[in-house]
Short mmCIF file of C-alpha atoms in Angstrom, two decimals:
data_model
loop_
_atom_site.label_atom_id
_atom_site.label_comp_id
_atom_site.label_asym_id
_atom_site.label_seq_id
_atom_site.Cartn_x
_atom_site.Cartn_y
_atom_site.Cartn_z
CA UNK A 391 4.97 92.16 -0.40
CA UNK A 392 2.49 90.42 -2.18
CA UNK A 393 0.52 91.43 -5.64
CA UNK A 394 -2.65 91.13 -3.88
CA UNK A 395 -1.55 93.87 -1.13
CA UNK A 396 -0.14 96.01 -4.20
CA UNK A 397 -3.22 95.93 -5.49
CA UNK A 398 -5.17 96.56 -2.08
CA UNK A 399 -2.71 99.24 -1.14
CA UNK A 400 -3.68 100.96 -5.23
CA UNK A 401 -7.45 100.44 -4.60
CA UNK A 402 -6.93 102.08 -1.48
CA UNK A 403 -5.15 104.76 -3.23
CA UNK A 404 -7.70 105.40 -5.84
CA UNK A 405 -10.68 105.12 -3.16
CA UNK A 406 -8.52 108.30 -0.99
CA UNK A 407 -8.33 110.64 -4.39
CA UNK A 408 -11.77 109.57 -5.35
CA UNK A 409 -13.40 110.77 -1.91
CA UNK A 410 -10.61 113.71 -1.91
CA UNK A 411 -11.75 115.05 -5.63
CA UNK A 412 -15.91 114.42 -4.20
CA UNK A 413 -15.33 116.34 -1.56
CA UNK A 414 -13.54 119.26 -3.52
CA UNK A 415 -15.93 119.24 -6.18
CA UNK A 416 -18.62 119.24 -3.41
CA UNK A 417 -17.14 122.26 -2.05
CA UNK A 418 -15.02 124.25 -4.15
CA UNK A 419 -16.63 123.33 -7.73
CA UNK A 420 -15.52 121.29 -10.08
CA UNK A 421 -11.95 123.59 -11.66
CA UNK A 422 -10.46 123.08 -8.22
CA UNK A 423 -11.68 119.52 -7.84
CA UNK A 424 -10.14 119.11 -11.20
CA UNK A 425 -6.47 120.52 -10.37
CA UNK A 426 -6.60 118.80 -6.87
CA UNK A 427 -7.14 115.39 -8.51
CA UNK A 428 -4.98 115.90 -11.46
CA UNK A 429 -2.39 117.22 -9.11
CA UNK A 430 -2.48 114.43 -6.73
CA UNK A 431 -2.30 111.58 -9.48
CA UNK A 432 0.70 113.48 -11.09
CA UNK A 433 2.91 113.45 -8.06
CA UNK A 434 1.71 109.77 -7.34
CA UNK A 435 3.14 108.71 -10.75
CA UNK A 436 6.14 110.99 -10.16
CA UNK A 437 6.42 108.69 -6.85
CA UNK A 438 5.99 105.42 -8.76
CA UNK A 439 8.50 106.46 -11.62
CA UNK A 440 10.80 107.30 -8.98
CA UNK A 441 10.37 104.24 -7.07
CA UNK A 442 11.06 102.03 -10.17
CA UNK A 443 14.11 104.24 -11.06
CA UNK A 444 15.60 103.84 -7.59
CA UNK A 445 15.43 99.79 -8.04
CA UNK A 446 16.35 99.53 -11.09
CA UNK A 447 19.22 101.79 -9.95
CA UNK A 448 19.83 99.37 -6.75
CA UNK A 449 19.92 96.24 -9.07
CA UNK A 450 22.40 97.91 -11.24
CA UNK A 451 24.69 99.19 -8.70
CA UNK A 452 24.90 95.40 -7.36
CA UNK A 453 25.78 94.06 -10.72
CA UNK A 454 28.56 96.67 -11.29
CA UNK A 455 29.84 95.60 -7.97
CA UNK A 456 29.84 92.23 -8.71
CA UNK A 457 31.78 92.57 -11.62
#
């Protein structure tokens, strides 16, 4: 995958919670808007995190088994 469709696949990303938080805040108010969003971003850097853990993990396991 290339950087320019990691950051097309983020933008995309950031354009979904933006329109997801408007259309909270447009109907619930803005405290629910608020916990949606923050909500939303905290399990997408829980994903990330994980994501980085899991190949940094990989590329360890291969080194061990190299030797």
């Amino acid at each position: 995958m290339t950087r320019l469709m990691r950051v097309l696949i983020d933008a995309a990303l950031l354009l979904g919670l933006c329109l997801i938080g408007a259309g909270a805040y447009f109907t619930y108010g803005l405290g629910p808007a608020l916990l949606l969003v923050g909500g939303l971003l905290m399990g997408l850097a829980l994903v990330a995190v994980l994501v980085i853990l899991k190949r940094w993990g990989d590329r360890h396991a291969r080194d061990v088994a190299r030797g």
